[in-house]
Amino acid sequence: MNPFKYCNALNYLPITRNSQQRLGVLGLRCLGSLCVLVLATVTPRTFGQGAPIRADAQVLAQIMQSVVMVEATAPSTSPSAQTLGLVRVGSGIVIARDTVVTVGYLLIEAETADIIDGQGRRIPATIVGHDPISGFGVLKSLLPLQRTPVALGDSDRLTAPQRLLTLGHSEPEPTELLLASRKLFAGTWEYLVESPLLTIPAVNNWSGAGLFDETGALVGLGSLLVADATDEPRARPGNLYLPINIFKPVLPDLLKFGRRSGPAQAWLFTVSRTPRAGLSSSVSPPRARPNGRACRRATGSWHWRTRLS
């Protein structure tokens, strides 16, 4: 069993993208080399009530060998270094002989990337591109990965409640999760997923982790830790996995152009401010990059605040 997989319900909130990377590297890396030795007998960790997901040894072996570690490095001058760090560590899934899909924020403004397999081989990779709309990113290794590519499943057929398997880098076995809901998710960083895969319980190695169905097909990719993953009145923490079907249409563009073809999507995200003494309520952009276009415009980012009656 993997003692570090599930998040403690009392301390899940402080876990950020950078801290979960440290947890995954420090707590789990030493187990990666043992994965191949236990493929024949590995069983997914389960939770809760009901029958566990039925996946035979061959399916579990396929899942185990398809997950790799991704390490990307961004320059110290990049704006994203303040929030994502200079070195980003997460998981990736082998989808072709030399191609890995991962979560896109690991690759934002990154200059170099490596792929580390279960045997500890560090393979240089090129950053093919990432798609801010879907949240996926793609890498190509400079050497063959010696891994069997995983099949892309059909995330549209998934409905809650349903049991699935997740696996991140350096983990000794898949973990069983429950698909709790598919409610819309909107992020303050100009991001919207209309039908994400929200799972419980919360796990701590989510960044780029694979989400697999009972056949071993990839149906989602780990993106976030969320405070409320269910449709229940009481909030329950969990994880947000990106459905693989929103990645399929953009994959050819990423491989050919490094980005989604067509015009960029325009965003205007605002947040309401609670009135304080002597001030009325207002709506304003939640934050603006100091040297970004919003602050350079003649109006200035703080001048498009709108008063509410």
CSV table of C-alpha atoms in Angstrom, one decimal, residues 10 43-44 46-47 54 56-57 63 69 72 108 132 140 180 188 190 196 228 237 244 258 277 280:
chain,number,residue,atom,x,y,z
A,10,LEU,CA,-7.2,18.0,8.1
A,43,THR,CA,-3.8,-4.7,-6.8
A,44,PRO,CA,-5.3,-1.2,-6.7
A,46,THR,CA,-9.4,0.7,-2.6
A,47,PHE,CA,-11.6,2.9,-0.3
A,54,ARG,CA,-12.2,-5.1,-11.8
A,56,ASP,CA,-6.8,-7.9,-14.3
A,57,ALA,CA,-3.0,-8.2,-13.9
A,63,ILE,CA,-1.0,1.2,-16.5
A,69,MET,CA,7.9,11.5,-14.3
A,72,ALA,CA,10.5,21.0,-16.6
A,108,ILE,CA,4.4,27.2,-19.2
A,132,PRO,CA,-4.3,26.8,-22.3
A,140,LYS,CA,8.6,14.4,-27.3
A,180,ALA,CA,-18.1,12.0,-7.7
A,188,THR,CA,-9.3,32.6,-11.7
A,190,GLU,CA,-8.6,32.4,-17.2
A,196,PRO,CA,-14.3,17.8,-15.6
A,228,ASP,CA,-15.4,20.7,-3.2
A,237,PRO,CA,-12.1,17.8,-1.0
A,244,ILE,CA,-9.2,13.1,-22.3
A,258,GLY,CA,2.8,23.6,-30.9
A,277,ALA,CA,-16.5,51.3,5.7
A,280,SER,CA,-19.2,50.9,-2.0
